[in-house]
Amino acid sequence: MGASTVFLCGVVLIHLFASQTDAQRPRSPWKTLSGDAPRVISRGGFSGLFPDSSLDAYIFALQTSVADAVLWCDVQLTKDGAGICFPDLNMSNASIIEVVYPKGQKTYPVNGVPTQGWFTVDFSLKDLNKVYLIRGLLSRSDRFDGNEYTISTVQTVNKELKPLGFWLNVQHDAFYAQHNLSMSTFLISASKTVSIGYLSSPEVNFFTKIAGRFGRNGPKFVFRFLEKEQFEPTTNRTYGSILSNLTFVKNFASGILVPKSYVLPLDDKQYLLPSTSLVHDAQKAGLEVFVSGFANNVDIAHDYSYDPVSEYLSFMDNGNFSVDGVLSDFPITASASIECFSHLGRNAIKQGIDFLVISKNGASGDYPGCTDLAYDKAIKDGADVIDCSVQMSSDGDAPRVISRGGFSGLFPDSSIDAYNFAMLTSVEDVVLWCDLQLTKDGAGICFPDLTLSNASNIEFVYPRGQNSYLVNGIPTMGWFTIDFSLRALTNVSLIRGILSRSDRFDGNGYTISTVQTVNKELKPQGLWLNVQHEAFYAQHTLSMTTFLTTASKTINIDFISSPEVNFFKKIAGRFGRNGPSFIFRFLEKEQFEPTTNRTYGSILSNLTFVKNFASGILVPKSYVLPLDDKQYLLPSTSLVHDAQKAGLEVFVSGFANDVDIAHDYSYDPVSEYLSFMDNGNFSVDGVLSDFPITASASIECFSHLGRNAIKQGSK
């Protein structure tokens, strides 16, 4: 199931792009050395999903990438001189060799460093017949570890796949020479039957050996730079030193392969520093520039909002320079960046399509949720409606993007900057989401929860303000909004609510915003108020209904949501015919709805009941596309069809680029959005996201490819 689903994503994102994009929008010239699009180089095939260098990894890379994708093979030599594709000369990390040969461990100096492991030089090609490939990174899925993928020779990969581009990387030529194995001899012999497009190595002397050995139509030579402080083993110079003399490199290579930090360095907080001049300098010297280190599931700069497409574009299509190629574990994402998202321009995302983007608590992925900045950011990100959680495409239109607390994946949830940034970087009609809470004096504020301790510094401002209350029957300790007046909260600052996110903006002093402030400061096209705990506020003599009906006289509220049935009974008929849409929010199926004592799973089985008081439903992703225990997609449910047939819009929550998603999506959030927005079978009516820029980008892709492009398949 997983593999077939991933393949579908590949078809969706790639094979139709090449035939659609050129016809539907003009392309600017690429700023590469050749003027052509950057090359997509698949490291070990689709190694982000399959075991590195397995035939299926290579096959899948070709099936889901641009037509001229290059296959990368790390060449290692066996005891008998065979050339195999394997990610390292030490085989213990990405194979089961320790199990097959438990006594095969040796210690050798590698670039002068004593290294223990199972080395290719100690095994013949025949010895490796039953050594199967497995994932090299434990953080990745083990789904294919039991498939018994065998180790392939360079010749086998070439014969079986016939790639248009084949890149051989020689990482340790000197090591093999020390063991009387000649990489040069192997390569020259192999080149008689294998079309080698590129040869790379981090060793200068390797290029001296092979210079002039392949003729005029031989492979391009690419010098690979390692970290700047490391020493190049054959000259004893640091790579940083060699970098300062590109004319020297040009003597033996036509290109360079560098880590991402050589082009776009980061500070110690994982934020981007100004770009270096390397790409300009190298291309001016006649050298192509290839960049390594792209992997969707590896930490990237916070500036990219955990969206790998944004990272690729910053190297390929930034208006200043373009690298000549990218080395990626996930070639599908690199391919989509080139074929779908490049040359759109910074304002393209706002060019009139019908998706409605809802910003949860403003741009709360970037700013503290419900702060003025979070809301303002969400509007500028393009949120159609600002959703503020209040604490006390069935109609044929495109799906709506709801910005949860603004750009809450980057800024503190519900901060004004979060909302503002959501509006700056999203589609024009983005919706801002506000989790509405009530203060002691009845003010309505935007904050992600009725307890303030998780996403603010209230514990430091009021160290003795902790209290215990029953919340849905559960004793809960915390700093509750009902214990503080609006004035008392003026000195409380918003901070990130999820510790794994950047603390870059925690010290910015973002204040808590009222619903009225968000509306006045940002003037969003759409505002969504979420009322998570109406019953709790009622128990403490605070009326959410009174607040909402009063606020609606001066604020245009587009959506009101709640997981409590009785709340909708209270507000029924209070807003008139042009009032907000009522959305019933489903929590996990086994949880009990607090006012009816029925599980949400039970309520789900009676959508006609929900239709009596709501015009739509908001559900977790698993209600639509469930996962198995390995985090792979199961078949979709019929919920979207059933709900839309009953006249209910279907909104889906839980979208966040930095949260684990199904392996089928190859750690690419755009693929996930597309699977909910338009997968050929159904389309949800909206998505609730901490990163509205990514949801908006997914929509923008469709605005240029056409609504039916995704259904056309590949040839």
GROMACS .gro file of C-alpha atoms in nm, residues 110-388:
model
  279
  110VAL     CA    1   4.054   0.573   0.686
  111ASN     CA    2   4.210   0.910   0.605
  112GLY     CA    3   4.438   0.850   0.902
  113VAL     CA    4   4.157   0.773   1.147
  114PRO     CA    5   4.134   0.415   1.290
  115THR     CA    6   3.789   0.290   1.191
  116GLN     CA    7   3.610  -0.031   1.291
  117GLY     CA    8   3.360  -0.201   1.067
  118TRP     CA    9   3.283  -0.449   0.792
  119PHE     CA   10   3.475  -0.323   0.489
  120THR     CA   11   3.409  -0.398   0.123
  121VAL     CA   12   3.778  -0.482   0.072
  122ASP     CA   13   3.738  -0.793   0.289
  123PHE     CA   14   3.457  -0.951   0.086
  124SER     CA   15   3.428  -1.077  -0.269
  125LEU     CA   16   3.126  -0.997  -0.482
  126LYS     CA   17   3.007  -1.354  -0.433
  127ASP     CA   18   3.042  -1.316  -0.054
  128LEU     CA   19   2.796  -1.029  -0.068
  129ASN     CA   20   2.520  -1.220  -0.249
  130LYS     CA   21   2.321  -1.271   0.072
  131VAL     CA   22   2.402  -0.939   0.231
  132TYR     CA   23   2.082  -0.740   0.201
  133LEU     CA   24   2.039  -0.366   0.204
  134ILE     CA   25   1.847  -0.188   0.479
  135ARG     CA   26   1.785   0.176   0.575
  136GLY     CA   27   2.096   0.365   0.680
  137LEU     CA   28   1.915   0.613   0.907
  138LEU     CA   29   1.718   0.472   1.198
  139SER     CA   30   1.484   0.771   1.193
  140ARG     CA   31   1.352   0.654   0.857
  141SER     CA   32   1.093   0.387   0.794
  142ASP     CA   33   1.191   0.020   0.824
  143ARG     CA   34   0.909  -0.071   0.585
  144PHE     CA   35   1.145  -0.207   0.318
  145ASP     CA   36   1.419  -0.351   0.540
  146GLY     CA   37   1.281  -0.702   0.499
  147ASN     CA   38   1.257  -0.693   0.119
  148GLU     CA   39   1.596  -0.861   0.077
  149TYR     CA   40   1.735  -0.603  -0.162
  150THR     CA   41   2.069  -0.726  -0.291
  151ILE     CA   42   2.379  -0.519  -0.350
  152SER     CA   43   2.414  -0.418  -0.715
  153THR     CA   44   2.721  -0.364  -0.928
  154VAL     CA   45   2.763  -0.049  -1.133
  155GLN     CA   46   2.708  -0.257  -1.446
  156THR     CA   47   2.384  -0.405  -1.310
  157VAL     CA   48   2.236  -0.065  -1.232
  158ASN     CA   49   2.327   0.057  -1.580
  159LYS     CA   50   2.194  -0.254  -1.757
  160GLU     CA   51   1.868  -0.280  -1.564
  161LEU     CA   52   1.775   0.089  -1.560
  162LYS     CA   53   1.956   0.251  -1.853
  163PRO     CA   54   1.957   0.593  -1.683
  164LEU     CA   55   1.992   0.905  -1.895
  165GLY     CA   56   2.235   1.035  -1.636
  166PHE     CA   57   2.467   0.825  -1.420
  167TRP     CA   58   2.689   0.982  -1.152
  168LEU     CA   59   2.964   0.777  -0.988
  169ASN     CA   60   3.109   0.913  -0.664
  170VAL     CA   61   3.451   0.790  -0.552
  171GLN     CA   62   3.486   0.887  -0.188
  172HIS     CA   63   3.796   0.689  -0.087
  173ASP     CA   64   4.025   0.623  -0.383
  174ALA     CA   65   4.336   0.647  -0.163
  175PHE     CA   66   4.199   0.386   0.078
  176TYR     CA   67   4.144   0.134  -0.199
  177ALA     CA   68   4.491   0.204  -0.342
  178GLN     CA   69   4.637   0.117   0.000
  179HIS     CA   70   4.467  -0.221  -0.036
  180ASN     CA   71   4.599  -0.279  -0.388
  181LEU     CA   72   4.266  -0.207  -0.554
  182SER     CA   73   4.263   0.040  -0.841
  183MET     CA   74   3.954   0.257  -0.876
  184SER     CA   75   4.099   0.407  -1.194
  185THR     CA   76   4.133   0.067  -1.356
  186PHE     CA   77   3.777  -0.026  -1.264
  187LEU     CA   78   3.631   0.299  -1.395
  188ILE     CA   79   3.816   0.293  -1.726
  189SER     CA   80   3.710  -0.066  -1.783
  190ALA     CA   81   3.349   0.002  -1.682
  191SER     CA   82   3.328   0.307  -1.910
  192LYS     CA   83   3.351   0.078  -2.213
  193THR     CA   84   3.002  -0.058  -2.140
  194VAL     CA   85   2.857   0.196  -1.899
  195SER     CA   86   2.774   0.555  -1.992
  196ILE     CA   87   2.913   0.759  -1.703
  197GLY     CA   88   2.789   1.117  -1.699
  198TYR     CA   89   2.971   1.244  -1.392
  199LEU     CA   90   3.265   1.138  -1.175
  200SER     CA   91   3.313   1.303  -0.837
  201SER     CA   92   3.562   1.268  -0.553
  202PRO     CA   93   3.688   1.469  -0.255
  203GLU     CA   94   4.048   1.362  -0.336
  204VAL     CA   95   4.260   1.580  -0.564
  205ASN     CA   96   4.504   1.303  -0.656
  206PHE     CA   97   4.220   1.089  -0.789
  207PHE     CA   98   4.164   1.338  -1.069
  208THR     CA   99   4.536   1.342  -1.145
  209LYS     CA  100   4.519   0.966  -1.198
  210ILE     CA  101   4.222   0.969  -1.433
  211ALA     CA  102   4.305   1.284  -1.630
  212GLY     CA  103   4.290   1.213  -2.003
  213ARG     CA  104   4.183   0.850  -1.957
  214PHE     CA  105   3.827   0.880  -2.090
  215GLY     CA  106   3.861   1.076  -2.412
  216ARG     CA  107   3.677   1.388  -2.522
  217ASN     CA  108   3.331   1.238  -2.465
  218GLY     CA  109   3.406   1.109  -2.119
  219PRO     CA  110   3.233   1.202  -1.794
  220LYS     CA  111   3.239   1.544  -1.631
  221PHE     CA  112   3.479   1.562  -1.337
  222VAL     CA  113   3.334   1.717  -1.021
  223PHE     CA  114   3.547   1.796  -0.716
  224ARG     CA  115   3.359   1.727  -0.394
  225PHE     CA  116   3.417   1.962  -0.102
  226LEU     CA  117   3.371   1.831   0.251
  227GLU     CA  118   3.342   2.056   0.558
  228LYS     CA  119   3.576   2.354   0.535
  229GLU     CA  120   3.787   2.261   0.836
  230GLN     CA  121   3.848   1.905   0.714
  231PHE     CA  122   4.176   1.818   0.544
  232GLU     CA  123   4.183   1.695   0.187
  233PRO     CA  124   4.372   1.366   0.236
  234THR     CA  125   4.607   1.380  -0.064
  235THR     CA  126   4.729   1.742  -0.040
  236ASN     CA  127   4.694   1.797   0.336
  237ARG     CA  128   4.516   2.127   0.271
  238THR     CA  129   4.180   2.213   0.422
  239TYR     CA  130   3.881   2.226   0.191
  240GLY     CA  131   3.834   2.586   0.302
  241SER     CA  132   4.184   2.662   0.172
  242ILE     CA  133   4.115   2.492  -0.161
  243LEU     CA  134   3.789   2.685  -0.192
  244SER     CA  135   3.982   3.011  -0.198
  245ASN     CA  136   4.153   2.904  -0.522
  246LEU     CA  137   3.886   2.797  -0.767
  247THR     CA  138   4.129   2.843  -1.056
  248PHE     CA  139   4.326   2.552  -0.911
  249VAL     CA  140   4.012   2.335  -0.909
  250LYS     CA  141   3.933   2.433  -1.268
  251ASN     CA  142   4.262   2.269  -1.372
  252PHE     CA  143   4.121   1.922  -1.309
  253ALA     CA  144   3.741   1.955  -1.277
  254SER     CA  145   3.449   2.114  -1.459
  255GLY     CA  146   3.234   2.144  -1.150
  256ILE     CA  147   3.223   2.139  -0.772
  257LEU     CA  148   2.991   1.964  -0.526
  258VAL     CA  149   2.954   2.149  -0.195
  259PRO     CA  150   2.747   2.122   0.126
  260LYS     CA  151   2.450   2.360   0.151
  261SER     CA  152   2.631   2.574   0.407
  262TYR     CA  153   2.889   2.678   0.146
  263VAL     CA  154   2.611   2.865  -0.037
  264LEU     CA  155   2.357   2.953   0.233
  265PRO     CA  156   2.517   2.935   0.580
  266LEU     CA  157   2.318   2.918   0.904
  267ASP     CA  158   2.364   3.082   1.241
  268ASP     CA  159   2.369   2.887   1.567
  269LYS     CA  160   1.988   2.912   1.588
  270GLN     CA  161   1.940   2.743   1.250
  271TYR     CA  162   1.844   3.064   1.073
  272LEU     CA  163   1.983   3.168   0.736
  273LEU     CA  164   2.271   3.410   0.711
  274PRO     CA  165   2.332   3.611   0.391
  275SER     CA  166   2.428   3.396   0.094
  276THR     CA  167   2.793   3.365   0.001
  277SER     CA  168   2.934   3.462  -0.338
  278LEU     CA  169   3.040   3.104  -0.414
  279VAL     CA  170   2.790   3.033  -0.691
  280HIS     CA  171   2.876   3.355  -0.875
  281ASP     CA  172   3.251   3.305  -0.821
  282ALA     CA  173   3.252   2.941  -0.933
  283GLN     CA  174   3.034   2.995  -1.237
  284LYS     CA  175   3.247   3.295  -1.333
  285ALA     CA  176   3.546   3.058  -1.322
  286GLY     CA  177   3.359   2.820  -1.554
  287LEU     CA  178   3.269   2.568  -1.284
  288GLU     CA  179   2.923   2.419  -1.241
  289VAL     CA  180   2.801   2.423  -0.880
  290PHE     CA  181   2.620   2.121  -0.738
  291VAL     CA  182   2.492   2.121  -0.381
  292SER     CA  183   2.456   1.821  -0.148
  293GLY     CA  184   2.266   1.757   0.173
  294PHE     CA  185   1.902   1.779   0.064
  295ALA     CA  186   1.673   1.545   0.257
  296ASN     CA  187   1.313   1.625   0.349
  297ASN     CA  188   1.335   1.463   0.693
  298VAL     CA  189   1.656   1.635   0.804
  299ASP     CA  190   1.649   1.965   0.993
  300ILE     CA  191   1.653   2.265   0.764
  301ALA     CA  192   1.668   2.638   0.830
  302HIS     CA  193   1.370   2.770   1.025
  303ASP     CA  194   1.331   3.032   0.752
  304TYR     CA  195   1.185   2.761   0.528
  305SER     CA  196   0.903   2.679   0.773
  306TYR     CA  197   1.003   2.311   0.751
  307ASP     CA  198   0.900   2.309   0.384
  308PRO     CA  199   1.165   2.141   0.166
  309VAL     CA  200   1.026   2.299  -0.152
  310SER     CA  201   1.109   2.642  -0.012
  311GLU     CA  202   1.462   2.524   0.059
  312TYR     CA  203   1.515   2.395  -0.294
  313LEU     CA  204   1.383   2.718  -0.444
  314SER     CA  205   1.621   2.926  -0.233
  315PHE     CA  206   1.910   2.750  -0.408
  316MET     CA  207   1.760   2.728  -0.755
  317ASP     CA  208   1.524   3.021  -0.808
  318ASN     CA  209   1.600   3.311  -0.576
  319GLY     CA  210   1.636   3.585  -0.837
  320ASN     CA  211   2.009   3.615  -0.772
  321PHE     CA  212   2.166   3.284  -0.865
  322SER     CA  213   2.086   2.925  -0.943
  323VAL     CA  214   2.297   2.624  -0.860
  324ASP     CA  215   2.352   2.375  -1.140
  325GLY     CA  216   2.218   2.074  -0.956
  326VAL     CA  217   2.102   1.936  -0.622
  327LEU     CA  218   2.189   1.603  -0.462
  328SER     CA  219   1.878   1.474  -0.287
  329ASP     CA  220   1.749   1.171  -0.099
  330PHE     CA  221   1.399   1.271  -0.214
  331PRO     CA  222   1.424   1.350  -0.587
  332ILE     CA  223   1.047   1.381  -0.620
  333THR     CA  224   1.051   1.701  -0.413
  334ALA     CA  225   1.346   1.848  -0.601
  335SER     CA  226   1.168   1.767  -0.927
  336ALA     CA  227   0.843   1.926  -0.812
  337SER     CA  228   1.031   2.238  -0.708
  338ILE     CA  229   1.172   2.274  -1.059
  339GLU     CA  230   0.869   2.175  -1.264
  340CYS     CA  231   0.588   2.319  -1.055
  341PHE     CA  232   0.702   2.589  -0.817
  342SER     CA  233   0.990   2.765  -0.992
  343HIS     CA  234   0.958   3.104  -1.164
  344LEU     CA  235   0.622   3.179  -1.006
  345GLY     CA  236   0.745   3.499  -0.845
  346ARG     CA  237   0.698   3.615  -0.488
  347ASN     CA  238   0.344   3.742  -0.550
  348ALA     CA  239   0.223   3.452  -0.761
  349ILE     CA  240   0.075   3.282  -0.461
  350LYS     CA  241  -0.181   3.558  -0.428
  351GLN     CA  242  -0.312   3.541  -0.784
  352GLY     CA  243  -0.682   3.485  -0.754
  353ILE     CA  244  -0.790   3.129  -0.691
  354ASP     CA  245  -1.080   3.009  -0.485
  355PHE     CA  246  -0.899   2.824  -0.208
  356LEU     CA  247  -0.981   2.971   0.131
  357VAL     CA  248  -0.685   2.970   0.368
  358ILE     CA  249  -0.774   2.970   0.736
  359SER     CA  250  -0.502   3.085   0.973
  360LYS     CA  251  -0.522   2.919   1.315
  361ASN     CA  252  -0.456   3.182   1.580
  362GLY     CA  253  -0.281   3.388   1.317
  363ALA     CA  254   0.059   3.278   1.188
  364SER     CA  255   0.111   3.076   1.504
  365GLY     CA  256   0.364   2.851   1.335
  366ASP     CA  257   0.594   3.151   1.327
  367TYR     CA  258   0.470   3.382   1.603
  368PRO     CA  259   0.307   3.310   1.938
  369GLY     CA  260  -0.052   3.207   1.870
  370CYS     CA  261  -0.325   3.467   1.905
  371THR     CA  262  -0.082   3.757   1.932
  372ASP     CA  263  -0.132   4.061   1.714
  373LEU     CA  264   0.178   3.969   1.511
  374ALA     CA  265   0.053   3.614   1.457
  375TYR     CA  266  -0.278   3.738   1.323
  376ASP     CA  267  -0.118   4.009   1.113
  377LYS     CA  268   0.128   3.756   0.971
  378ALA     CA  269  -0.151   3.513   0.884
  379ILE     CA  270  -0.333   3.779   0.688
  380LYS     CA  271  -0.019   3.868   0.499
  381ASP     CA  272   0.040   3.497   0.440
  382GLY     CA  273  -0.290   3.497   0.262
  383ALA     CA  274  -0.523   3.347   0.522
  384ASP     CA  275  -0.883   3.401   0.417
  385VAL     CA  276  -1.016   3.366   0.768
  386ILE     CA  277  -0.843   3.427   1.100
  387ASP     CA  278  -0.939   3.157   1.345
  388CYS     CA  279  -0.928   3.248   1.711
   0.00000   0.00000   0.00000
